[in-house]
Coordinates of C-alpha atoms in Angstrom, one line a residue:
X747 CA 0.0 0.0 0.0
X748 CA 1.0 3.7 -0.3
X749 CA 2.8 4.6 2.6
X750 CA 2.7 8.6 1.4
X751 CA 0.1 10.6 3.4
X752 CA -2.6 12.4 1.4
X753 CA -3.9 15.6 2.1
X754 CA -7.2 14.7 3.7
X755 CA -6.0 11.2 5.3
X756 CA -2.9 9.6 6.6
X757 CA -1.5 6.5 6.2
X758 CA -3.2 5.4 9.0
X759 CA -6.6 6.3 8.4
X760 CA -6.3 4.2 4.8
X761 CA -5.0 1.5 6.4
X762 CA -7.9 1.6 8.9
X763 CA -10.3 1.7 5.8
X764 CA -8.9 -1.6 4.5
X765 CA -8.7 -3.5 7.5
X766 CA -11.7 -2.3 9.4
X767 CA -14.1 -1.3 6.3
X768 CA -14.2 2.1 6.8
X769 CA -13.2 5.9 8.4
X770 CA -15.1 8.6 10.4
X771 CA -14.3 12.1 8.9
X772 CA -15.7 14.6 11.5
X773 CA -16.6 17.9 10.4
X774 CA -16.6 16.7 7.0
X775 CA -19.4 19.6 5.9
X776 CA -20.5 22.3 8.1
X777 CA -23.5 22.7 10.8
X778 CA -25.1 25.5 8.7
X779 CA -25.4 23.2 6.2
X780 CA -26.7 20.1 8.3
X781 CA -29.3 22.5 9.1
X782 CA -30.6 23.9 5.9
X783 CA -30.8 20.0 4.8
X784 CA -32.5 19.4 7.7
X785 CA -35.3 21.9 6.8
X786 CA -35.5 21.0 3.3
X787 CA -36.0 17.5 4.4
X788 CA -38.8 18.9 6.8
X789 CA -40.5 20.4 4.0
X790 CA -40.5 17.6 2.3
X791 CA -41.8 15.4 4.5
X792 CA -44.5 17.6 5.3
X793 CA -43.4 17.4 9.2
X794 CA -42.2 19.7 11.7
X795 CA -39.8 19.8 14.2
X796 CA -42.2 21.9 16.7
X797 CA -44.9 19.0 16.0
X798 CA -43.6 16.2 17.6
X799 CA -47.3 14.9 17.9
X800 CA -47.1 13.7 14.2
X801 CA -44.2 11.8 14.2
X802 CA -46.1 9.2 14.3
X803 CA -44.0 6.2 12.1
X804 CA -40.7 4.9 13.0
X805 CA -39.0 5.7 9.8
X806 CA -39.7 8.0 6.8
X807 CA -37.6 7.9 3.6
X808 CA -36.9 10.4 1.1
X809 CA -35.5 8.8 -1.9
X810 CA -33.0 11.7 -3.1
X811 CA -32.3 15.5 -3.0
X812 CA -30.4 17.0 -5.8
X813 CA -31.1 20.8 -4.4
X814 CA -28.0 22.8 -4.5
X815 CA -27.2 22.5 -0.8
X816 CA -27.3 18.4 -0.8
X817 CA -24.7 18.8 -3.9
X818 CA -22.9 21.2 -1.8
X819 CA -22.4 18.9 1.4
X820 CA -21.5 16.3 -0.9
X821 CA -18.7 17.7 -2.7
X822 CA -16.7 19.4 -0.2
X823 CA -13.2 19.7 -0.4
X824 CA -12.4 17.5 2.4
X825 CA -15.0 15.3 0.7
X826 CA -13.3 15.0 -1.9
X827 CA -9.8 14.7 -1.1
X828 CA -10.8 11.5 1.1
X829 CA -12.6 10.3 -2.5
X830 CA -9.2 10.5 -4.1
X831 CA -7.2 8.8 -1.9
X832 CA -9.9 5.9 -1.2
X833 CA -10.9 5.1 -4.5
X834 CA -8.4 7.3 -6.7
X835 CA -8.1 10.0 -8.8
X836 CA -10.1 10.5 -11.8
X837 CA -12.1 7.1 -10.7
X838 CA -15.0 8.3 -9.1
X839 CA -18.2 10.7 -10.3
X840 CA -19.1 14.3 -8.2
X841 CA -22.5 13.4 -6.9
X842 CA -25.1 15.2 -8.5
X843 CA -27.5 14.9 -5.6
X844 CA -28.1 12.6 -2.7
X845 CA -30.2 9.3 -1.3
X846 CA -31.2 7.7 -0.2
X847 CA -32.8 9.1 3.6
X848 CA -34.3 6.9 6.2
X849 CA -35.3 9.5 8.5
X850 CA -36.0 8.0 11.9
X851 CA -38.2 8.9 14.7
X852 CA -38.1 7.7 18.4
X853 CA -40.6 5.4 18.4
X854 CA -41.5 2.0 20.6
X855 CA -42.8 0.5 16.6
X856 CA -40.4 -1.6 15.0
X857 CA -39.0 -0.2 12.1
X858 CA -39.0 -3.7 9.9
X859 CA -35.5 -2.2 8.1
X860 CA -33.1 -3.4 10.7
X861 CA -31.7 -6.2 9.4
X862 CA -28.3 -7.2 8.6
X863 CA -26.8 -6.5 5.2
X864 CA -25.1 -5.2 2.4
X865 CA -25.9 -2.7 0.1
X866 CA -26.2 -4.0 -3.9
X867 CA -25.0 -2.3 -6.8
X868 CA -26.7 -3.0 -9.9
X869 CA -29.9 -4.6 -11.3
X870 CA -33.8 -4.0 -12.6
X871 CA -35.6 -5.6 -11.1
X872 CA -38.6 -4.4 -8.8
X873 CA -37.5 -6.9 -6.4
X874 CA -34.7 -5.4 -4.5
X875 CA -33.4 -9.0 -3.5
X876 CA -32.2 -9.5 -7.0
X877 CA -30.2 -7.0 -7.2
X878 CA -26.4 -7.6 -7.5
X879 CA -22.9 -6.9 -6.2
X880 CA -20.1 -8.4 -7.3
X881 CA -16.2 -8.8 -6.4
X882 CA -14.9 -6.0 -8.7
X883 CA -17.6 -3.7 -7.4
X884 CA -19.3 -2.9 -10.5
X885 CA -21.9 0.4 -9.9
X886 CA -20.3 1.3 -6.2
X887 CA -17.1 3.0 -5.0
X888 CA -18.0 3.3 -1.7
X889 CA -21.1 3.3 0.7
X890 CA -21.4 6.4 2.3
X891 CA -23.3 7.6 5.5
X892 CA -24.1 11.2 5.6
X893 CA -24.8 12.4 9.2
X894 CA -27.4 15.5 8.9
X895 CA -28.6 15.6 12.8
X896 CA -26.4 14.4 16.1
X897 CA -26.0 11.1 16.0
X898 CA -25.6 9.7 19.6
X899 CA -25.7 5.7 21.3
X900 CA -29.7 6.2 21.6
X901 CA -30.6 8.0 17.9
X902 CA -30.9 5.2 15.7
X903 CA -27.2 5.1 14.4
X904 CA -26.5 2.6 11.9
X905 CA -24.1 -0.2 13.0
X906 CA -21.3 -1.4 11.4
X907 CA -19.8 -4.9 11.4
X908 CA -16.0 -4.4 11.3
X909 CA -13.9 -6.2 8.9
X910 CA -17.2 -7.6 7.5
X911 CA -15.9 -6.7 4.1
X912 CA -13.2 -9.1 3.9
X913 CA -15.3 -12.1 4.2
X914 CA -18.1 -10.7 1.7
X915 CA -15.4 -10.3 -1.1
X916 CA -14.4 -13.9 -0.6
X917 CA -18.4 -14.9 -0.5
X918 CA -18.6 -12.9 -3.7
X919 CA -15.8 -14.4 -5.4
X920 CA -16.9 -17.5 -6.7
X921 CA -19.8 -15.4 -8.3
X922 CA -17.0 -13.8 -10.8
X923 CA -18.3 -10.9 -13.5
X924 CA -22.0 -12.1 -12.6
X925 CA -22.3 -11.3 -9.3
X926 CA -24.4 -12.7 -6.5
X927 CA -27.8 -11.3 -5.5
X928 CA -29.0 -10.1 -2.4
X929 CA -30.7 -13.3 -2.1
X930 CA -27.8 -15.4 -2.6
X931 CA -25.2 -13.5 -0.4
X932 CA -27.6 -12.8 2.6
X933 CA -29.3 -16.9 2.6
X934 CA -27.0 -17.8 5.6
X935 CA -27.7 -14.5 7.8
X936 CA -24.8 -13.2 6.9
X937 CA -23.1 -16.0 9.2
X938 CA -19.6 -15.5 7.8
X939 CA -19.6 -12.0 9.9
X940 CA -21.8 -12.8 13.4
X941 CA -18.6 -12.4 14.5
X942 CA -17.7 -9.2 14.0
X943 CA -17.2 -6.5 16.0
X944 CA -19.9 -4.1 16.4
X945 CA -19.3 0.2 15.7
X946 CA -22.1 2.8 15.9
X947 CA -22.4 5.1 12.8
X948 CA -22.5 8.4 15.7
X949 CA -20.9 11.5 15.4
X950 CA -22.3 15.1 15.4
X951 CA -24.0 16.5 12.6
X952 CA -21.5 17.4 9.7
X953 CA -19.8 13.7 10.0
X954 CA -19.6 11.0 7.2
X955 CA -18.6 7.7 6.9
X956 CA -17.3 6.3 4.0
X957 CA -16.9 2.3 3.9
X958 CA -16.2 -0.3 1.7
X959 CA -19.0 -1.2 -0.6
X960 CA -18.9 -4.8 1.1
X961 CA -19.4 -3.6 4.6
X962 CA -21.9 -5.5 6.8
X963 CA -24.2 -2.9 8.1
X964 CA -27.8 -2.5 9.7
X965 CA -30.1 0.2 11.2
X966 CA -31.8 0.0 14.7
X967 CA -35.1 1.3 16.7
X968 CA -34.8 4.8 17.2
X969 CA -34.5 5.3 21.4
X970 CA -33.7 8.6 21.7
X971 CA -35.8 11.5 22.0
X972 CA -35.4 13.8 18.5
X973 CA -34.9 12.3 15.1
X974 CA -32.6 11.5 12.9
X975 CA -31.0 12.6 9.8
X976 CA -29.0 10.5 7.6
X977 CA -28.5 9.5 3.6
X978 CA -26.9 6.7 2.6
X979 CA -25.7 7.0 -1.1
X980 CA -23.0 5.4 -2.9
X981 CA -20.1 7.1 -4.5
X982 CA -20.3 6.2 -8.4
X983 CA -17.1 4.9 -10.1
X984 CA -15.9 6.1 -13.1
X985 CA -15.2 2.9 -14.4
X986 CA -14.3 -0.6 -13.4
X987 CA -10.8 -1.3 -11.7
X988 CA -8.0 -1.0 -14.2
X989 CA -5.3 -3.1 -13.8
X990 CA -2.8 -0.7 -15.5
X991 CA -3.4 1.3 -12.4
X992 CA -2.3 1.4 -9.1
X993 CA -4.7 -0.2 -6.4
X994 CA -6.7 2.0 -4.6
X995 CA -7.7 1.2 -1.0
X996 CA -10.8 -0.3 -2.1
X997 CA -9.4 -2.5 -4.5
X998 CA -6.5 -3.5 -1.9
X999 CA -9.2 -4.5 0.9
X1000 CA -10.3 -6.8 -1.8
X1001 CA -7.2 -8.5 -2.7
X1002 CA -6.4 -8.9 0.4
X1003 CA -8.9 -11.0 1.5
X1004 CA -9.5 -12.7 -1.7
X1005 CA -5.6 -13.1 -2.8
X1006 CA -6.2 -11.6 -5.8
X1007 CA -4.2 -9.8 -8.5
X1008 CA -7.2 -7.6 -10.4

């Protein structure tokens, strides 16, 4: 691996991606930001932070947000500095927008979304099991978590399965250019990573997390008292992995748990 620092991470913050699946950036946008998402996303929800009385269902998504200030949080220079050194430069697409948002609400109602698993890449059909991942990554640079309110133990954070990656790159391996589907992949639990160490997506608003597209992650029952804000989108590659090119971080997670030379 590169042992040079980069201007938005060290050394040791990309070898922590590889091993452990992904990084905290704190501060990786600004509060005034956070907060003129967060009303935009009140508007279009049609709720209200002064009506608590409504917020009556456990989760509410918003399926994207391509308004000016969603493009703005995500394509900040620190932003995109970490994009260069995680995936490299020239590799990856400036998102045009953002989603998707489970918005969550403290709520004693399960939210029926909290299972383990991992985020798929490509497909057409209606039925989200079929969609696909496979080893190379086709469709997804990174899975990225977007924190738009404070995000503490009790606020629904999304938790994260450390070093899950690793042993869903060798899962998906056998699957070659195909891929597996969401189906296939997730018919044992996810057994391969029970395992795993446990990390809460937390963080105050203005924090992202950007993982490995592999990472083994769920969300949880909201126990806190005031909702909250997240998106979860990918980061789009440019193109596949070029062998002609150095590794990036991504690709080097993947070798190394596979062995592989792609």
């Amino acid at each position: 691996m590169p042992t040079t620092e980069h201007a938005a991470l060290t050394a040791s913050q990309i070898e922590d991606f590889v091993t452990n699946g992904f990084i905290r950036i704190d501060e990786a946008f600004s509060q005034s930001l956070a907060q003129e998402c967060r009303d935009e996303l009140w508007s279009r929800i049609g709720l209200s932070p002064e009506r608590p009385e409504e917020w009556t269902e456990p989760v509410v998504r918003v399926a994207s947000m391509t308004s000016p200030t969603f493009v703005a949080v995500a394509n900040t220079p620190a932003l995109h500095a970490a994009y260069d050194a995680l995936v490299g430069v020239g590799r990856w697409r400036a998102p045009n927008g953002m989603g998707t948002f489970p918005i969550r609400f403290p709520s004693s109602v399960s939210p029926g979304d909290d299972g383990w698993h991992v985020d798929m890449s490509y497909g057409d059909s209606p039925d989200f099991m079929e969609w696909r991942a496979n080893v190379k990554s086709t469709g997804r640079a990174l899975l990225m978590l977007f924190l738009f309110s404070d995000v503490g133990p009790d606020d629904a954070p999304t938790r994260l399965r450390i070093g899950s990656h690793a042993a869903i790159a060798r899962a998906l391996l056998p699957f070659g250019e195909e891929g597996a589907t969401l189906r296939q992949l997730s018919a044992d639990g996810f057994a391969s990573t029970e395992d795993c160490a446990v990390a809460l997506a937390t963080g105050a608003a203005g924090t992202v997390y950007l993982c490995n597209p592999f990472l083994v992650h769920a969300a949880q029952p909201h126990r806190g008292t005031q909702p909250r804000f997240m998106a979860q989108p990918p980061l789009l590659p440019t193109a596949e992995f070029d062998p002609d090119l150095p590794p990036s971080p991504v690709q080097v997670a993947i070798r190394r748990a596979c062995g592989l030379r792609f």
